[in-house]
Amino acid sequence: MKKKVLAALLSVAMVATLLAGCGSKEAPAEAPAETEAPAETEEPADAEEPAETEAPAASGDFADKKVGVCIYQFSDNFMTLFRTELENYLISLGFAKENITIQDGQNDQGTQSNQIDAFINDKVDVLIINPVNSSSAETITDKVVGAGIPLVYINREPDESEEQRWADNNWDVTYVGCDARQSGTMQGEMIVDLGLEKVDLNGDGKVQYIMIEGDPENVDAKYRTEFSVKALTDAGWEVEQLDDQVGNWDQVKAQELVSNALGQHGEKIEVVFCNNDAMALGALQAIDTAGRKVGEDIFLVGVDALSEALENVINGTMTGTVFNDHISQSHSAADAAVNYLTGAGNEHYIGCDYVKVTTENAQEVLDSVK
Ligand code: GAL
């Protein structure tokens, strides 16, 4: 059900994407060719429909298959939504709950590497890994492929040369995720859509902003930081960065950083860009404490579409967010695992699209994720 609503929303988003000229991984500046809901767009044309529509037929087939899942950090809000949906969906496909083991890497690559070793010793049938450090992907891949276990990376994309190795060696390794450039572009576009007159509160012809970044080792943080601002300059706007700080995806940290920035730069700050919603929620607390009002004397955007952020968008206390579709991504990851187990195989990159969320569609997105 949820999936249908999302597919409809995403179709609308795709049209918006086509109009806006946002892009797919290969050609960020160009419109994707597909017109359908994008969640499974990168499957090989001859691949079977993923198991979702075939759940009853697949049921039981996987009951004895062991799935190992490594999450970089359980306390991350977005990854909590992701892993919960992943587990539920795997169960709906016929995997047994007791054969799905999900480990918390506690944001420590050493800890996660030990967990991967343990999964290999335990002879799991497939591994789904959200790496602590994407730069460790090469070592992880070698280990897992060496043990003959298919591997689905999620959320933190390994670099291009690593993905190329999977293709060159024809390994059962893939990545499921969205292109973070698109989310950054959408954040910037939501600000541009307000019009320079509205955003340039002090009327100096420039937009003064602060940037609160996620973990800098993560491409999501890197690209969102770069492409959000690029959307403003692409629109011909002049920008001035007043501050750029690392909030590590964390609400409390972001609250502290934004509170300091507001103390230092005060009314000069017109826009607060946060690489994710958890940090935007922290920013909002700081904005409230400083007696500022989003939509009136400051603008605030995040990414993820956490329920709390969606409620803020509905109430006008956040300018906008970008839906990071944990449902479609977790389903695609589980479907990819199934495709390895059945021998159908996968492409080495399985993409999805982000969706812009403003007051116009925030309620609809909230209803679809509830
Ligand atoms: C991003 C997400 C962040 C955080 C991060 C972890 O895609 O927007 O909130 O969860 O992944 O890698």
CSV table of C-alpha atoms and ligand atoms in Angstrom, one decimal:
chain,number,residue,atom,x,y,z
A,1,MET,CA,0.0,0.0,0.0
A,2,LYS,CA,2.6,2.4,1.2
A,3,LYS,CA,4.6,1.6,-1.8
A,4,LYS,CA,1.7,2.6,-4.2
A,5,VAL,CA,1.3,6.0,-2.6
A,6,LEU,CA,5.0,6.5,-2.8
A,7,ALA,CA,5.1,5.4,-6.4
A,8,ALA,CA,2.5,8.0,-7.2
A,9,LEU,CA,4.3,10.7,-5.3
A,10,LEU,CA,7.6,9.7,-7.0
A,11,SER,CA,6.0,9.8,-10.4
A,12,VAL,CA,5.0,13.4,-9.7
A,13,ALA,CA,8.5,14.0,-8.4
A,14,MET,CA,9.9,12.5,-11.6
A,15,VAL,CA,7.9,14.9,-13.7
A,16,ALA,CA,9.2,17.7,-11.5
A,17,THR,CA,12.7,16.3,-11.8
A,18,LEU,CA,12.3,16.2,-15.6
A,19,LEU,CA,11.2,19.8,-15.6
A,20,ALA,CA,13.9,20.9,-13.3
A,21,GLY,CA,16.5,19.0,-15.3
A,22,CYS,CA,17.8,17.2,-12.2
A,23,GLY,CA,19.6,14.1,-12.8
A,24,SER,CA,20.5,10.5,-12.4
A,25,LYS,CA,23.9,9.4,-11.3
A,26,GLU,CA,25.5,9.2,-14.7
A,27,ALA,CA,24.3,12.5,-15.9
A,28,PRO,CA,23.3,14.8,-13.1
A,29,ALA,CA,22.5,17.7,-15.4
A,30,GLU,CA,20.2,15.7,-17.6
A,31,ALA,CA,16.7,14.3,-17.2
A,32,PRO,CA,16.5,10.6,-16.6
A,33,ALA,CA,14.9,8.7,-19.4
A,34,GLU,CA,12.4,6.7,-17.3
A,35,THR,CA,8.9,7.9,-16.8
A,36,GLU,CA,7.9,5.4,-14.2
A,37,ALA,CA,8.3,5.4,-10.5
A,38,PRO,CA,12.1,5.4,-10.1
A,39,ALA,CA,12.7,3.1,-7.2
A,40,GLU,CA,13.7,0.2,-9.3
A,41,THR,CA,14.8,2.0,-12.4
A,42,GLU,CA,18.3,0.7,-12.6
A,43,GLU,CA,17.4,-3.0,-12.8
A,44,PRO,CA,18.4,-4.9,-15.8
A,45,ALA,CA,15.6,-4.8,-18.3
A,46,ASP,CA,15.3,-8.6,-18.3
A,47,ALA,CA,15.4,-9.0,-14.6
A,48,GLU,CA,12.3,-10.3,-12.9
A,49,GLU,CA,10.1,-7.9,-11.1
A,50,PRO,CA,11.6,-7.8,-7.6
A,51,ALA,CA,10.0,-10.0,-5.0
A,52,GLU,CA,7.6,-7.4,-3.7
A,53,THR,CA,4.8,-8.3,-6.0
A,54,GLU,CA,5.8,-12.0,-5.7
A,55,ALA,CA,6.0,-12.1,-1.9
A,56,PRO,CA,3.7,-15.0,-1.5
A,57,ALA,CA,5.5,-17.2,-4.1
A,58,ALA,CA,8.8,-16.3,-2.5
A,59,SER,CA,7.6,-17.0,1.0
A,60,GLY,CA,9.3,-19.9,2.7
A,61,ASP,CA,12.0,-20.1,0.1
A,62,PHE,CA,14.3,-17.9,2.2
A,63,ALA,CA,13.3,-19.1,5.6
A,64,ASP,CA,16.6,-20.9,6.2
A,65,LYS,CA,18.7,-18.2,4.6
A,66,LYS,CA,20.9,-16.2,6.9
A,67,VAL,CA,21.1,-12.4,6.3
A,68,GLY,CA,23.8,-10.3,8.0
A,69,VAL,CA,23.2,-6.6,8.2
A,70,CYS,CA,25.8,-4.0,9.3
A,71,ILE,CA,24.5,-0.5,10.2
A,72,TYR,CA,27.1,2.2,10.8
A,73,GLN,CA,25.4,3.5,13.9
A,74,PHE,CA,22.0,2.5,15.5
A,75,SER,CA,21.5,5.9,17.0
A,76,ASP,CA,21.2,7.6,13.6
A,77,ASN,CA,17.5,8.5,13.1
A,78,PHE,CA,17.4,7.9,9.3
A,79,MET,CA,19.3,4.6,9.5
A,80,THR,CA,16.8,3.5,12.2
A,81,LEU,CA,13.9,4.0,9.9
A,82,PHE,CA,15.9,2.2,7.2
A,83,ARG,CA,16.9,-0.9,9.2
A,84,THR,CA,13.4,-1.2,10.7
A,85,GLU,CA,11.8,-1.2,7.3
A,86,LEU,CA,14.5,-3.5,5.9
A,87,GLU,CA,13.9,-6.1,8.6
A,88,ASN,CA,10.1,-6.0,8.2
A,89,TYR,CA,10.3,-6.2,4.4
A,90,LEU,CA,12.8,-9.2,4.6
A,91,ILE,CA,10.3,-11.0,6.9
A,92,SER,CA,7.5,-10.2,4.4
A,93,LEU,CA,9.6,-11.9,1.7
A,94,GLY,CA,9.8,-15.1,3.7
A,95,PHE,CA,13.0,-14.6,5.7
A,96,ALA,CA,12.9,-15.8,9.3
A,97,LYS,CA,13.3,-13.1,11.9
A,98,GLU,CA,15.8,-15.3,13.8
A,99,ASN,CA,18.0,-15.6,10.7
A,100,ILE,CA,18.3,-11.8,10.2
A,101,THR,CA,21.0,-10.4,12.3
A,102,ILE,CA,21.5,-6.6,12.4
A,103,GLN,CA,24.7,-5.2,14.0
A,104,ASP,CA,25.4,-1.8,15.3
A,105,GLY,CA,28.9,-0.6,14.1
A,106,GLN,CA,28.8,2.2,16.7
A,107,ASN,CA,30.4,4.5,14.2
A,108,ASP,CA,33.7,2.6,14.5
A,109,GLN,CA,35.1,0.8,11.5
A,110,GLY,CA,37.2,-1.6,13.7
A,111,THR,CA,34.0,-2.7,15.5
A,112,GLN,CA,32.2,-3.1,12.2
A,113,SER,CA,35.0,-5.1,10.6
A,114,ASN,CA,34.9,-7.5,13.5
A,115,GLN,CA,31.2,-7.9,13.0
A,116,ILE,CA,31.8,-8.6,9.3
A,117,ASP,CA,34.4,-11.3,10.2
A,118,ALA,CA,31.9,-12.8,12.6
A,119,PHE,CA,29.2,-12.9,9.9
A,120,ILE,CA,31.7,-14.6,7.5
A,121,ASN,CA,32.6,-17.2,10.2
A,122,ASP,CA,28.9,-17.8,10.7
A,123,LYS,CA,28.5,-18.4,6.9
A,124,VAL,CA,25.7,-16.0,6.3
A,125,ASP,CA,24.1,-16.3,2.8
A,126,VAL,CA,24.2,-12.6,2.0
A,127,LEU,CA,25.5,-9.4,3.6
A,128,ILE,CA,23.9,-6.0,3.6
A,129,ILE,CA,26.4,-3.3,4.7
A,130,ASN,CA,26.1,0.3,5.6
A,131,PRO,CA,29.9,1.0,6.0
A,132,VAL,CA,31.2,3.2,8.8
A,133,ASN,CA,33.8,4.5,6.4
A,134,SER,CA,33.1,4.2,2.7
A,135,SER,CA,36.9,4.3,2.2
A,136,SER,CA,37.1,0.9,3.8
A,137,ALA,CA,34.9,-0.6,1.1
A,138,GLU,CA,37.8,-2.1,-0.8
A,139,THR,CA,39.0,-4.1,2.2
A,140,ILE,CA,35.4,-5.1,3.1
A,141,THR,CA,34.6,-6.2,-0.5
A,142,ASP,CA,37.8,-8.3,-0.8
A,143,LYS,CA,37.0,-10.1,2.4
A,144,VAL,CA,33.3,-10.8,1.7
A,145,VAL,CA,33.9,-11.7,-2.0
A,146,GLY,CA,36.8,-13.9,-0.9
A,147,ALA,CA,34.4,-15.8,1.3
A,148,GLY,CA,31.9,-16.3,-1.6
A,149,ILE,CA,29.2,-14.2,0.0
A,150,PRO,CA,27.1,-11.7,-2.1
A,151,LEU,CA,27.2,-8.2,-0.8
A,152,VAL,CA,24.8,-5.3,-1.0
A,153,TYR,CA,26.1,-1.9,0.1
A,154,ILE,CA,23.6,0.6,1.3
A,155,ASN,CA,23.4,4.4,2.1
A,156,ARG,CA,27.2,5.2,2.0
A,157,GLU,CA,28.4,4.9,-1.5
A,158,PRO,CA,31.9,3.5,-2.1
A,159,ASP,CA,33.9,5.5,-4.7
A,160,GLU,CA,33.7,5.0,-8.4
A,161,SER,CA,36.9,3.0,-8.7
A,162,GLU,CA,35.6,0.6,-6.1
A,163,GLU,CA,32.3,0.2,-8.0
A,164,GLN,CA,34.2,-0.3,-11.2
A,165,ARG,CA,36.2,-3.3,-9.6
A,166,TRP,CA,32.9,-5.1,-9.0
A,167,ALA,CA,31.9,-4.7,-12.6
A,168,ASP,CA,35.3,-5.6,-14.0
A,169,ASN,CA,35.5,-8.8,-11.9
A,170,ASN,CA,31.8,-9.6,-12.3
A,171,TRP,CA,31.4,-9.9,-8.5
A,172,ASP,CA,28.1,-10.2,-6.8
A,173,VAL,CA,28.4,-6.8,-5.2
A,174,THR,CA,26.1,-3.8,-5.7
A,175,TYR,CA,25.2,-0.5,-4.1
A,176,VAL,CA,21.7,0.7,-3.4
A,177,GLY,CA,21.2,4.4,-2.8
A,178,CYS,CA,20.3,7.8,-4.1
A,179,ASP,CA,22.5,10.4,-5.7
A,180,ALA,CA,23.2,12.9,-3.0
A,181,ARG,CA,23.9,15.6,-5.6
A,182,GLN,CA,20.1,15.5,-6.4
A,183,SER,CA,19.2,16.1,-2.7
A,184,GLY,CA,21.6,19.1,-2.4
A,185,THR,CA,20.2,20.6,-5.7
A,186,MET,CA,16.7,20.2,-4.4
A,187,GLN,CA,17.5,22.0,-1.1
A,188,GLY,CA,18.9,24.9,-3.0
A,189,GLU,CA,16.0,24.9,-5.5
A,190,MET,CA,13.5,25.2,-2.7
A,191,ILE,CA,15.2,28.3,-1.5
A,192,VAL,CA,15.5,29.7,-5.1
A,193,ASP,CA,11.8,29.0,-5.6
A,194,LEU,CA,11.0,31.5,-2.8
A,195,GLY,CA,12.5,34.3,-4.9
A,196,LEU,CA,15.5,36.5,-4.1
A,197,GLU,CA,13.4,39.3,-2.8
A,198,LYS,CA,12.0,37.2,-0.1
A,199,VAL,CA,15.2,35.4,0.9
A,200,ASP,CA,17.6,38.4,0.7
A,201,LEU,CA,16.2,39.8,4.0
A,202,ASN,CA,18.8,42.5,4.4
A,203,GLY,CA,18.5,43.5,0.7
A,204,ASP,CA,22.3,43.6,0.1
A,205,GLY,CA,21.8,41.6,-3.1
A,206,LYS,CA,23.5,38.5,-1.6
A,207,VAL,CA,22.2,35.5,0.3
A,208,GLN,CA,24.1,35.0,3.6
A,209,TYR,CA,24.0,31.4,4.7
A,210,ILE,CA,25.4,28.9,7.2
A,211,MET,CA,26.1,25.2,6.3
A,212,ILE,CA,25.8,22.4,8.9
A,213,GLU,CA,27.4,19.3,7.5
A,214,GLY,CA,27.1,15.6,8.2
A,215,ASP,CA,30.1,13.3,8.5
A,216,PRO,CA,32.6,14.8,6.1
A,217,GLU,CA,33.8,11.3,5.1
A,218,ASN,CA,30.4,10.6,3.7
A,219,VAL,CA,29.6,11.6,0.1
A,220,ASP,CA,26.1,12.6,1.1
A,221,ALA,CA,27.5,15.3,3.2
A,222,LYS,CA,30.0,16.4,0.6
A,223,TYR,CA,27.5,16.6,-2.3
A,224,ARG,CA,24.7,18.1,-0.3
A,225,THR,CA,27.0,20.9,0.9
A,226,GLU,CA,28.2,21.6,-2.6
A,227,PHE,CA,25.0,21.2,-4.7
A,228,SER,CA,22.7,23.1,-2.4
A,229,VAL,CA,24.7,26.3,-2.8
A,230,LYS,CA,25.3,25.5,-6.5
A,231,ALA,CA,21.6,25.7,-7.1
A,232,LEU,CA,21.6,29.3,-5.8
A,233,THR,CA,24.6,30.3,-7.9
A,234,ASP,CA,23.2,28.5,-10.9
A,235,ALA,CA,20.1,30.7,-10.5
A,236,GLY,CA,22.4,33.7,-10.7
A,237,TRP,CA,22.2,34.5,-7.0
A,238,GLU,CA,25.2,35.8,-5.2
A,239,VAL,CA,26.0,34.0,-2.0
A,240,GLU,CA,28.1,34.5,1.1
A,241,GLN,CA,29.0,31.7,3.5
A,242,LEU,CA,29.1,33.0,7.0
A,243,ASP,CA,29.9,29.6,8.6
A,244,ASP,CA,30.4,26.0,7.7
A,245,GLN,CA,30.5,23.4,10.5
A,246,VAL,CA,30.4,19.7,11.0
A,247,GLY,CA,27.4,18.5,12.9
A,248,ASN,CA,27.9,14.8,12.2
A,249,TRP,CA,24.2,14.2,11.4
A,250,ASP,CA,23.5,14.9,15.0
A,251,GLN,CA,20.6,17.1,16.4
A,252,VAL,CA,22.3,18.1,19.6
A,253,LYS,CA,25.6,19.0,17.9
A,254,ALA,CA,23.7,21.0,15.3
A,255,GLN,CA,21.7,22.9,17.9
A,256,GLU,CA,25.0,24.0,19.6
A,257,LEU,CA,26.6,25.0,16.3
A,258,VAL,CA,23.6,27.0,15.0
A,259,SER,CA,23.2,28.6,18.4
A,260,ASN,CA,26.9,29.7,18.2
A,261,ALA,CA,26.5,30.9,14.6
A,262,LEU,CA,23.4,32.9,15.5
A,263,GLY,CA,25.2,34.5,18.4
A,264,GLN,CA,28.1,35.4,16.2
A,265,HIS,CA,26.3,36.5,13.0
A,266,GLY,CA,22.8,37.3,14.3
A,267,GLU,CA,20.4,38.8,11.7
A,268,LYS,CA,22.9,38.5,8.9
A,269,ILE,CA,22.0,34.8,8.6
A,270,GLU,CA,19.3,34.4,6.0
A,271,VAL,CA,19.5,30.7,5.2
A,272,VAL,CA,20.5,27.6,7.3
A,273,PHE,CA,21.4,24.6,5.2
A,274,CYS,CA,21.5,21.3,7.1
A,275,ASN,CA,22.7,18.2,5.4
A,276,ASN,CA,20.0,16.2,7.2
A,277,ASP,CA,16.7,16.7,9.1
A,278,ALA,CA,18.1,15.6,12.5
A,279,MET,CA,20.5,18.6,12.3
A,280,ALA,CA,17.7,20.8,10.9
A,281,LEU,CA,15.6,20.0,14.0
A,282,GLY,CA,18.6,21.0,16.2
A,283,ALA,CA,19.0,24.2,14.1
A,284,LEU,CA,15.3,24.9,14.6
A,285,GLN,CA,15.7,24.7,18.4
A,286,ALA,CA,18.5,27.2,18.2
A,287,ILE,CA,16.5,29.5,15.9
A,288,ASP,CA,13.5,29.4,18.3
A,289,THR,CA,15.7,30.2,21.3
A,290,ALA,CA,17.2,33.1,19.4
A,291,GLY,CA,13.6,34.4,18.8
A,292,ARG,CA,13.8,34.1,15.1
A,293,LYS,CA,11.0,32.9,12.9
A,294,VAL,CA,11.4,30.5,10.0
A,295,GLY,CA,9.7,31.8,6.9
A,296,GLU,CA,9.7,35.3,8.2
A,297,ASP,CA,13.3,36.3,9.1
A,298,ILE,CA,15.3,33.1,8.3
A,299,PHE,CA,14.9,30.0,6.1
A,300,LEU,CA,15.8,26.5,7.0
A,301,VAL,CA,16.1,23.3,4.9
A,302,GLY,CA,17.1,19.7,5.7
A,303,VAL,CA,17.1,16.3,4.1
A,304,ASP,CA,15.4,12.9,5.0
A,305,ALA,CA,11.8,13.8,5.6
A,306,LEU,CA,11.7,12.6,9.2
A,307,SER,CA,8.2,12.7,10.6
A,308,GLU,CA,9.0,15.6,13.0
A,309,ALA,CA,10.6,17.6,10.1
A,310,LEU,CA,7.5,17.0,7.9
A,311,GLU,CA,5.3,18.3,10.7
A,312,ASN,CA,7.5,21.4,10.9
A,313,VAL,CA,7.3,21.9,7.1
A,314,ILE,CA,3.5,21.6,7.4
A,315,ASN,CA,3.5,24.2,10.2
A,316,GLY,CA,5.9,26.5,8.3
A,317,THR,CA,8.6,26.1,11.0
A,318,MET,CA,10.9,24.5,8.4
A,319,THR,CA,11.1,25.9,4.8
A,320,GLY,CA,11.4,22.4,3.3
A,321,THR,CA,13.1,19.0,3.4
A,322,VAL,CA,14.0,16.4,0.8
A,323,PHE,CA,12.4,12.9,1.1
A,324,ASN,CA,15.2,10.3,1.4
A,325,ASP,CA,13.1,7.3,0.6
A,326,HIS,CA,14.1,4.7,3.2
A,327,ILE,CA,11.2,2.5,2.1
A,328,SER,CA,12.2,2.2,-1.5
A,329,GLN,CA,15.9,2.0,-0.6
A,330,SER,CA,15.4,-0.8,2.0
A,331,HIS,CA,13.1,-2.7,-0.3
A,332,SER,CA,15.6,-2.4,-3.2
A,333,ALA,CA,18.4,-3.6,-0.9
A,334,ALA,CA,16.3,-6.7,0.2
A,335,ASP,CA,15.3,-7.3,-3.4
A,336,ALA,CA,18.9,-7.2,-4.5
A,337,ALA,CA,19.8,-9.7,-1.8
A,338,VAL,CA,17.0,-11.9,-3.1
A,339,ASN,CA,18.3,-11.6,-6.6
A,340,TYR,CA,21.7,-12.8,-5.5
A,341,LEU,CA,20.2,-15.7,-3.6
A,342,THR,CA,18.0,-16.8,-6.6
A,343,GLY,CA,20.9,-16.3,-9.0
A,344,ALA,CA,19.1,-13.6,-11.0
A,345,GLY,CA,21.9,-11.2,-10.1
A,346,ASN,CA,22.0,-7.4,-10.1
A,347,GLU,CA,23.4,-4.3,-11.7
A,348,HIS,CA,26.3,-2.9,-9.7
A,349,TYR,CA,24.4,0.3,-9.0
A,350,ILE,CA,20.7,0.5,-8.0
A,351,GLY,CA,19.5,4.1,-7.7
A,352,CYS,CA,16.5,5.9,-6.5
A,353,ASP,CA,15.2,9.5,-6.6
A,354,TYR,CA,14.8,12.0,-3.9
A,355,VAL,CA,11.6,14.1,-3.6
A,356,LYS,CA,11.4,17.8,-2.8
A,357,VAL,CA,9.1,18.4,0.2
A,358,THR,CA,7.4,21.8,0.8
A,359,THR,CA,4.2,22.8,2.4
A,360,GLU,CA,2.5,21.7,-0.8
A,361,ASN,CA,3.2,17.9,-0.4
A,362,ALA,CA,4.5,17.5,3.2
A,363,GLN,CA,1.2,16.1,4.5
A,364,GLU,CA,1.1,13.6,1.6
A,365,VAL,CA,4.6,12.4,2.3
A,366,LEU,CA,3.9,12.2,6.0
A,367,ASP,CA,0.8,10.0,5.3
A,368,SER,CA,2.8,7.8,3.0
A,369,VAL,CA,5.5,7.0,5.6
A,370,LYS,CA,3.3,6.6,8.6
B,1,GAL,C1,22.1,10.1,4.9
B,1,GAL,C2,21.0,10.6,5.7
B,1,GAL,C3,21.6,11.1,7.1
B,1,GAL,C4,22.4,10.0,7.7
B,1,GAL,C5,23.4,9.4,6.8
B,1,GAL,C6,24.2,8.3,7.3
B,1,GAL,O1,21.6,9.6,3.7
B,1,GAL,O2,20.5,11.7,5.1
B,1,GAL,O3,20.5,11.5,7.9
B,1,GAL,O4,21.5,8.9,8.1
B,1,GAL,O5,22.8,9.0,5.6
B,1,GAL,O6,25.1,7.8,6.5
